XYZ file of C-alpha atoms in Angstrom:
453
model
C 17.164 -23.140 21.396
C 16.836 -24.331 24.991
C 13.212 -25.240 25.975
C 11.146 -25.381 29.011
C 8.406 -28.229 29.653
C 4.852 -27.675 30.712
C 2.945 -30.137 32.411
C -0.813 -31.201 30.609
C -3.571 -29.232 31.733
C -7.113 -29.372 32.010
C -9.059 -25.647 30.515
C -11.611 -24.011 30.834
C -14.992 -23.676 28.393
C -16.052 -20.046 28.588
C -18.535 -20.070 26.449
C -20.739 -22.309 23.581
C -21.074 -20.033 20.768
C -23.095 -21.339 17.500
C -20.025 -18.823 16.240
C -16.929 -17.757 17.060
C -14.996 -15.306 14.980
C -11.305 -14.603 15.931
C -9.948 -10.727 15.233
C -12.138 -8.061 15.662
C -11.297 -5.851 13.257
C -14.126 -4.351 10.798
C -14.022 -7.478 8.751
C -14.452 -9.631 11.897
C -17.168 -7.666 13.356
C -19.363 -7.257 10.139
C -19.250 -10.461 9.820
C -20.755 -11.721 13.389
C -22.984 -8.778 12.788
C -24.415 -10.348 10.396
C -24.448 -13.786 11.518
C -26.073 -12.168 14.610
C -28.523 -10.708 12.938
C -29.832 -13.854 11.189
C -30.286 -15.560 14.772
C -26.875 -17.438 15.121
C -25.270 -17.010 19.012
C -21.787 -15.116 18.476
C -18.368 -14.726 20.116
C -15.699 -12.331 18.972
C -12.234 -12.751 20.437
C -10.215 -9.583 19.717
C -6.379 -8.965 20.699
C -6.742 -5.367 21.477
C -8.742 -3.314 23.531
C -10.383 -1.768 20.561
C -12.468 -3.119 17.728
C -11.900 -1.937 13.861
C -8.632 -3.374 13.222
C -6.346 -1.501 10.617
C -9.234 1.321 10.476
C -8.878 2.245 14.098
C -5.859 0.482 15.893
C -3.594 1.770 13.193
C -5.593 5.128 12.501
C -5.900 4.242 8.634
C -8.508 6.335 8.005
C -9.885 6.168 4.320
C -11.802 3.827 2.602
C -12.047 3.862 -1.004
C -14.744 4.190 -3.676
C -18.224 2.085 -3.326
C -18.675 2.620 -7.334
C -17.904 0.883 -10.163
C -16.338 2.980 -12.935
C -19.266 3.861 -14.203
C -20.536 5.738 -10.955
C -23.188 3.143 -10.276
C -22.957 2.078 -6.250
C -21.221 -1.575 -6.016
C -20.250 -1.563 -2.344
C -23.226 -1.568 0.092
C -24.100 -3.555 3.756
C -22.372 -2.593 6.691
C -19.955 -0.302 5.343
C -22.408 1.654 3.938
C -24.443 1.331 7.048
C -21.189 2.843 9.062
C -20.126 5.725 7.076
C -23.954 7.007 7.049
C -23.939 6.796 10.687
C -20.848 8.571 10.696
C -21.691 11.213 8.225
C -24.871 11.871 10.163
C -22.520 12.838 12.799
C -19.987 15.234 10.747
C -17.300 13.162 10.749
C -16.908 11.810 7.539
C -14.962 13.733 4.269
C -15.303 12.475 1.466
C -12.876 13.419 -1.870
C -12.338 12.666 -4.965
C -9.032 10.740 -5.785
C -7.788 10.272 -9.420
C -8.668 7.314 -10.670
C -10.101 5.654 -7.554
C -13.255 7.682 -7.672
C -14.969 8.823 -4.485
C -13.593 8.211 -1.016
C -14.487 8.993 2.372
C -12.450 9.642 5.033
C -13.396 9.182 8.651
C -13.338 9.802 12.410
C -11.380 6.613 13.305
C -11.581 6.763 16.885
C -15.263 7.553 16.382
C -15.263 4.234 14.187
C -14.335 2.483 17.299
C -17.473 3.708 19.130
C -19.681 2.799 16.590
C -18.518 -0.614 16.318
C -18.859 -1.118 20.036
C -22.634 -0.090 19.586
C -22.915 -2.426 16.960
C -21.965 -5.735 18.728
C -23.518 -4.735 21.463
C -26.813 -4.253 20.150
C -26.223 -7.353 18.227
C -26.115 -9.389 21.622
C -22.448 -10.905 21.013
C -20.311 -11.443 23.247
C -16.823 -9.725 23.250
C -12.962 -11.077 24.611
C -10.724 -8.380 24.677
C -7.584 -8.526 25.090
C -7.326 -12.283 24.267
C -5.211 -13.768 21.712
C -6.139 -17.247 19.904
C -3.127 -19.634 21.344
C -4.251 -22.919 20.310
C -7.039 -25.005 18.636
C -8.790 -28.423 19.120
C -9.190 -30.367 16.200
C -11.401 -32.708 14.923
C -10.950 -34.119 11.716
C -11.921 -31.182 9.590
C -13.685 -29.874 12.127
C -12.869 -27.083 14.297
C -14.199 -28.324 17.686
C -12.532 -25.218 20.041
C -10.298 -22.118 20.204
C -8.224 -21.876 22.773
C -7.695 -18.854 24.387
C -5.079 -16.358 26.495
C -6.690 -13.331 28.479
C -6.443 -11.541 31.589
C -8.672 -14.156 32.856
C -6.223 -16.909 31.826
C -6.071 -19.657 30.042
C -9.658 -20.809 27.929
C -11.380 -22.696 25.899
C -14.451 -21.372 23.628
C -16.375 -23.743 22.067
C -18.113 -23.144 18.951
C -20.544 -25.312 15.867
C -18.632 -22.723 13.452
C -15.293 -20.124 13.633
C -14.364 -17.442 11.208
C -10.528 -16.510 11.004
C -10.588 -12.831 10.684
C -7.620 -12.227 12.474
C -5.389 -11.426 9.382
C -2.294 -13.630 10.211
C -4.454 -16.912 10.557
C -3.927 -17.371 14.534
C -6.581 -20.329 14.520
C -6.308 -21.514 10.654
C -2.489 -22.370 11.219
C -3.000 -23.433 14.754
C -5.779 -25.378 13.841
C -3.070 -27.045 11.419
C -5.119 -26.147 8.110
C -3.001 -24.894 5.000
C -1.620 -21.418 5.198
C 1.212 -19.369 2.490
C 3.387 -15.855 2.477
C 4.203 -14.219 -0.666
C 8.247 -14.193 -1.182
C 8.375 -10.192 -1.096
C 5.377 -9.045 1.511
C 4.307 -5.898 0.874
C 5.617 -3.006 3.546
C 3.638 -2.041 6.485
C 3.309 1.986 7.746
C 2.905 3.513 11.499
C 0.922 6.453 11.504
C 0.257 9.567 14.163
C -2.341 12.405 14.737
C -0.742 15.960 14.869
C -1.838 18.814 16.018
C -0.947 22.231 14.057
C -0.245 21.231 10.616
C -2.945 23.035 9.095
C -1.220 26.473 10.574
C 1.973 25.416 9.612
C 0.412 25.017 5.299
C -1.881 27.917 5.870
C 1.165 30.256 6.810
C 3.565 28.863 4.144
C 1.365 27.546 1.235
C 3.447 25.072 0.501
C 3.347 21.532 0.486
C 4.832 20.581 4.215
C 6.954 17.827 2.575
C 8.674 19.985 0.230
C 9.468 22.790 3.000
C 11.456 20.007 5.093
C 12.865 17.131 3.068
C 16.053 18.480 3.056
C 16.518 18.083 6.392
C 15.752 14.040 5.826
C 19.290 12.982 6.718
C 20.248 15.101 9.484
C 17.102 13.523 11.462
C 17.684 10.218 10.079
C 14.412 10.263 8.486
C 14.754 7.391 5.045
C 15.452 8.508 1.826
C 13.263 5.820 0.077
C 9.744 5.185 -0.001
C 9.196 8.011 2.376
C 7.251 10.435 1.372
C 4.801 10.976 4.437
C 0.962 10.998 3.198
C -0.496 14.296 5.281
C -4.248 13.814 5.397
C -7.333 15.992 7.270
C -9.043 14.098 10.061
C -12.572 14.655 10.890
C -12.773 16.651 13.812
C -13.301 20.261 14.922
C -9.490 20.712 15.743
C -6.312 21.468 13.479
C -5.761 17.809 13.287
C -3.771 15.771 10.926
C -3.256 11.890 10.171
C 0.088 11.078 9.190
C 0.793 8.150 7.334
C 4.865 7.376 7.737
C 6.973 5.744 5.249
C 6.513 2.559 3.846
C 8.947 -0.128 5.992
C 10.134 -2.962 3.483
C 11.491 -5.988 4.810
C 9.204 -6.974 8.162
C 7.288 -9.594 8.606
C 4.421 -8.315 11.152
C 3.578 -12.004 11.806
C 6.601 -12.360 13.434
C 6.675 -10.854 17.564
C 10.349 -9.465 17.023
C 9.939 -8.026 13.745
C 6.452 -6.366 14.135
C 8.396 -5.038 17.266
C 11.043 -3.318 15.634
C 8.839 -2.057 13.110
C 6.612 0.010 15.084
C 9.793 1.017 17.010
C 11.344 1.954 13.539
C 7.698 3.539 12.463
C 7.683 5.740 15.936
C 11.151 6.941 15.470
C 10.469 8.260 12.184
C 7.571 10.003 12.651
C 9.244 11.944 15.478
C 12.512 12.605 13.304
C 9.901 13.798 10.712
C 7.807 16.414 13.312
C 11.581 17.446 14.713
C 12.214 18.385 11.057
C 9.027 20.631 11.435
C 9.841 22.130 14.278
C 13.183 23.343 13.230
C 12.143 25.213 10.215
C 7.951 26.230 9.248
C 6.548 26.168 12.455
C 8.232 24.839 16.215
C 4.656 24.356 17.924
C 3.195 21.031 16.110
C 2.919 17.988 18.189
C 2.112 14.158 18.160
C -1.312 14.267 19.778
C -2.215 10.548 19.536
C 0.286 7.353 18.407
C -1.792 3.932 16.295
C -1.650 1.644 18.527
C -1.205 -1.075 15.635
C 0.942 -1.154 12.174
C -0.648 -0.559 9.281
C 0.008 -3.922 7.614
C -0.816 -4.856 4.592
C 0.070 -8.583 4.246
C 1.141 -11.957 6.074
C -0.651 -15.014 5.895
C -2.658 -16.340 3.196
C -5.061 -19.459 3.535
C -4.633 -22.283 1.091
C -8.653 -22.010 -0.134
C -10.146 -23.660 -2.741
C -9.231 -21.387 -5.503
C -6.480 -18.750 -5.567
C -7.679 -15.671 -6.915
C -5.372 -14.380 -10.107
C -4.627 -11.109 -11.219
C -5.844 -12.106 -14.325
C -8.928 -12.926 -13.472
C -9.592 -10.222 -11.501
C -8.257 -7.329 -14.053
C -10.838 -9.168 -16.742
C -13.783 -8.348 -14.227
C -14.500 -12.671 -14.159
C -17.807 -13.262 -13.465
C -17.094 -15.986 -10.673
C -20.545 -17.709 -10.378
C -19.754 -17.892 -6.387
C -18.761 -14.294 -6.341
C -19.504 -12.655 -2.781
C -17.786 -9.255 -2.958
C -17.104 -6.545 -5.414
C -14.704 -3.579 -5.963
C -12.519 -1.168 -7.891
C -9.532 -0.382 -6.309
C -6.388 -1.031 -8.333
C -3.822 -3.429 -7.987
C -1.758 -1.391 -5.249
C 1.793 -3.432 -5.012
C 4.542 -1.647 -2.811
C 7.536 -2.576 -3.100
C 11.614 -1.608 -2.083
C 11.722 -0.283 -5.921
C 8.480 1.554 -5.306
C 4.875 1.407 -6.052
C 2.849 0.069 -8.955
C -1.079 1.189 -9.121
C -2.828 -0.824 -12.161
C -6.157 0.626 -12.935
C -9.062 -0.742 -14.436
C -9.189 1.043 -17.116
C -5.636 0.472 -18.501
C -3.773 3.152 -16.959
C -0.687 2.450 -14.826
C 0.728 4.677 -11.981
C 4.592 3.756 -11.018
C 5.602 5.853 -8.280
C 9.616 5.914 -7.582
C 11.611 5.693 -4.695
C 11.679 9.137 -4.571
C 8.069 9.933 -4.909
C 7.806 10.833 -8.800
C 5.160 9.303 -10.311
C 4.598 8.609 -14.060
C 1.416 7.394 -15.477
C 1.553 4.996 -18.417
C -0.365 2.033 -20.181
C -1.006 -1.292 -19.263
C -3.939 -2.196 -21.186
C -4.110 -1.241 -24.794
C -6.365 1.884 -24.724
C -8.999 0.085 -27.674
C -9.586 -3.070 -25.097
C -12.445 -3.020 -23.379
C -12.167 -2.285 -19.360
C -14.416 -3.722 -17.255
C -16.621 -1.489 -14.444
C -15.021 -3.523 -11.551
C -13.785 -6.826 -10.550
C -15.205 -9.818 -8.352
C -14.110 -12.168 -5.117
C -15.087 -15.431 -5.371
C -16.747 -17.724 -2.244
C -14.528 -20.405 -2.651
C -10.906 -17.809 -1.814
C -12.180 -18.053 1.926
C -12.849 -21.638 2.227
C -9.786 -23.202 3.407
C -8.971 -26.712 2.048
C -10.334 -29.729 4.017
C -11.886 -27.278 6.776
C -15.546 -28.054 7.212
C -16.945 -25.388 9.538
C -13.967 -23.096 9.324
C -14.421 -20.010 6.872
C -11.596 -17.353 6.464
C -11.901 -13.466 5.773
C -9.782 -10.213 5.637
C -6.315 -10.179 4.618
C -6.257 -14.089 4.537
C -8.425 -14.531 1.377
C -6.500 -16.530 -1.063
C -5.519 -14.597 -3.820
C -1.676 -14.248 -5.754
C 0.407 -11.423 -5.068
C -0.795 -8.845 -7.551
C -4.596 -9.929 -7.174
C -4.113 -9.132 -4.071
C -2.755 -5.812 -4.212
C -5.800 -4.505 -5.373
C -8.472 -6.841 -3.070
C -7.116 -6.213 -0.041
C -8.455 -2.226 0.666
C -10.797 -2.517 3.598
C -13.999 -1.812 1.709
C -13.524 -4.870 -0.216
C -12.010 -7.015 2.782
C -15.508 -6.290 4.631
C -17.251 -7.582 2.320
C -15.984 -10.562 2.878
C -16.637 -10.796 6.558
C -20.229 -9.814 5.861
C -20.109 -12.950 3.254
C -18.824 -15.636 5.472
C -20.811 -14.393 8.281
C -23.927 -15.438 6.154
C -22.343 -18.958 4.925
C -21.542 -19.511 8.581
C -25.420 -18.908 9.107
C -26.289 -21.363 5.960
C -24.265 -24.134 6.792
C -25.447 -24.411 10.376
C -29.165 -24.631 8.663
C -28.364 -26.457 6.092
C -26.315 -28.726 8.492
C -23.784 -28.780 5.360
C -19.636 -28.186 5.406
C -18.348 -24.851 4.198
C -17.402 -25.641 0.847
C -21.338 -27.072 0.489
C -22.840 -23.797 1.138
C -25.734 -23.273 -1.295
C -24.199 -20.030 -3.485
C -27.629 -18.831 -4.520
C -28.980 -19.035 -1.306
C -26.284 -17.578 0.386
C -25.931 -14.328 -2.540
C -29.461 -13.533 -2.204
C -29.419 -13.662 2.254
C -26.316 -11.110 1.123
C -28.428 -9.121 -1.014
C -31.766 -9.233 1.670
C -28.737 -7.909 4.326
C -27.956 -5.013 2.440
C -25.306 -6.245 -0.121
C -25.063 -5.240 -3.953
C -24.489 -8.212 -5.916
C -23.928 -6.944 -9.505
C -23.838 -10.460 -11.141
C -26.871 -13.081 -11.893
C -30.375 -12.749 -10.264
C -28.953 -12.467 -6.689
């Protein structure tokens, strides 16, 4: 590979933060929210020109139960804070799905808004448009993030950063530990339409079924395909539509996240061509995601890998910091494998069959929902570096099931407070008092289910 040489330079400080959080998405934001809100001076450098991440760049719109299986509210804090505002508003719908309990649909671009409010009011200050590039060093000690804007080249300069940026932009610049899972689970592209509702009020039928048999005359893929169709929260015939899972990209790499959101685009227009040539020619792409739908890259090397094992058992992690019930969700070229809780197994085939079966022998006691431990966000050696999101440290299968955005905010809302207790406590990441920082978690709005937090 030929090269070119830069000369040295000299950059820029922007800013001295007391925190600096790279990736804005929901995860990012809720936690310099919350480090805001305990006093601490905040930066949050964001790649896009939107904040939310997944739930808004990429228009995936759900977000999955807040209960244990029991019914009894697990998930609190910012999310909960959200959706209310939300609902208030109209734009929420929430639904029952089987076996993940109550979910709630949302307004994603009105999301966005909401989020802006929130930082805003919050006092912290926002880069858009600015990617992470580089990092200064010290020791174990983050001592800057360097950044690339519209502005240029610059430097901001922080006491403590959170990595929330999913694929580790300042963790593996910074040089700290970082892994990918052999088989990374599949990534989606997803559009709003506009007339689907006419087209299943006039038939009745399921739109997939009316036009699948058109799949390979529009080159739409026979595999892993079957489009998810879902109502959107506004007062239009509006519909999000979730394409087919892509295998085989890495969305951490430029060139393949590139052809996968050309390969995403293309099918959801071979998919509303098949529309338009048989139930109804007048639906239309009304808005594109402006970001895939990914699911995983990066992983920190933390203190403790989180098992599948241990989270299917419902461990009682004495550091735990997060909560949830989602299954273990692992996509795959064969297809996808949901493991629930309470024993039951969902394999859905290429094709879109699904059978439900047994994983857990139906005498064994489930438990009501599973924990995230503190120490699968504190990278190893890293002293005032915390991770959250997508990077938390967990195996393959453990992570199929933790990585659903109302559990993934709950970590950003959990590092966002250890950022605030190590600064007081002028101790390194890995030192964090736990009890001190589950019960600041709990006085923020959080539901701790285990101990006296």
């Amino acid at each position: 590979m030929k090269i070119v040489r830069e000369s040295a330079r000299e950059t820029p400080v922007v800013g001295e933060f007391d925190l600096c959080v790279i990736g804005g998405s929901c995860t990012g934001v809720f936690a310099a929210v919350r480090a805001a809100r305990l006093g601490l001076s905040v930066a949050i450098v964001e790649q896009s020109l939107l904040l939310g991440g997944v739930a808004t760049l990429a228009q995936v719109n759900e977000w999955h139960s807040l209960y244990d299986t029991a019914g009894m509210q697990i998930i609190g804090g910012l999310t909960v804070e959200v959706l209310d505002n939300l609902r208030h508003r109209g734009l929420v719908i929430e639904s029952e799905r089987e076996g993940r309990g109550l979910c709630a649909t949302f307004n994603s671009a009105e999301l966005a808004l909401d989020l802006d409010r929130l930082v805003m009011e919050n006092g912290i200050r926002i880069f858009l448009r600015a990617s992470c590039v580089a990092a200064i060093r010290e020791g174990g000690r983050v001592a800057a993030a360097i950044i690339e804007d519209k502005s240029g080249r610059r430097a901001i300069a922080a006491r403590f950063f959170i990595d929330a940026s999913g694929d580790g932009d300042l963790l593996r610049q910074a040089g700290f530990g970082a892994w990918k899972s052999e088989s990374l689970q599949p990534v989606n592209y997803q559009m709003l339409a506009a007339g689907l509702d006419r087209v299943m009020e006039k038939t009745g039928q399921d739109i997939w079924e009316q036009v699948k048999h058109r799949a390979a005359d529009y080159g739409y893929p026979a595999d892993n395909a079957v489009p998810w169709i879902n109502r959107f929260p506004a007062p239009a015939d509006l519909r999000n539509i979730y394409g087919p899972r892509l295998n085989g990209y890495d969305a951490a790499d430029a060139d393949q996240l590139t052809a996968a959101a050309l390969e995403g685009r293309r099918c959801l227009r071979a998919l509303l061509d098949m529309i338009r040539a048989g139930p109804d020619p007048g639906v239309a792409a009304v808005s594109l995601a402006h970001a895939l739908g990914v699911r995983e890259t990066w992983h920190a090397r933390c203190m403790h890998r989180l098992r599948a094992g241990e989270l299917m058992a419902g461990v009682a992690f004495p550091d735990a910091i997060a909560q949830g019930t989602y299954p273990v969700d692992v996509h795959s070229p064969e297809g996808t494998v949901l493991r629930f809780l309470d024993g039951r197994e969902q394999c859905i085939g290429r094709d879109g069959i699904a059978v439900w079966r047994r994983w857990r022998d139906e005498t064994a006691e489930s438990p009501r929902c599973y924990h995230l431990p503190y120490r699968s966000l504190v990278p190893e050696f890293a002293e005032n570096l915390l991770v959250a999101g997508r990077l938390i440290d967990a195996d393959r299968e453990a992570f199929g099931g933790v990585r659903v955005m109302v559990n993934m905010n709950q970590t950003g809302e959990a590092v966002g407070t250890a950022a605030y207790l190590a600064l007081r406590e002028e101790c390194a990441a890995s030192e964090v008092p736990i009890a001190q920082l589950r019960r600041m978690m709990v006085d923020g709005g959080s539901l701790l289910s285990i101990g006296d937090a």
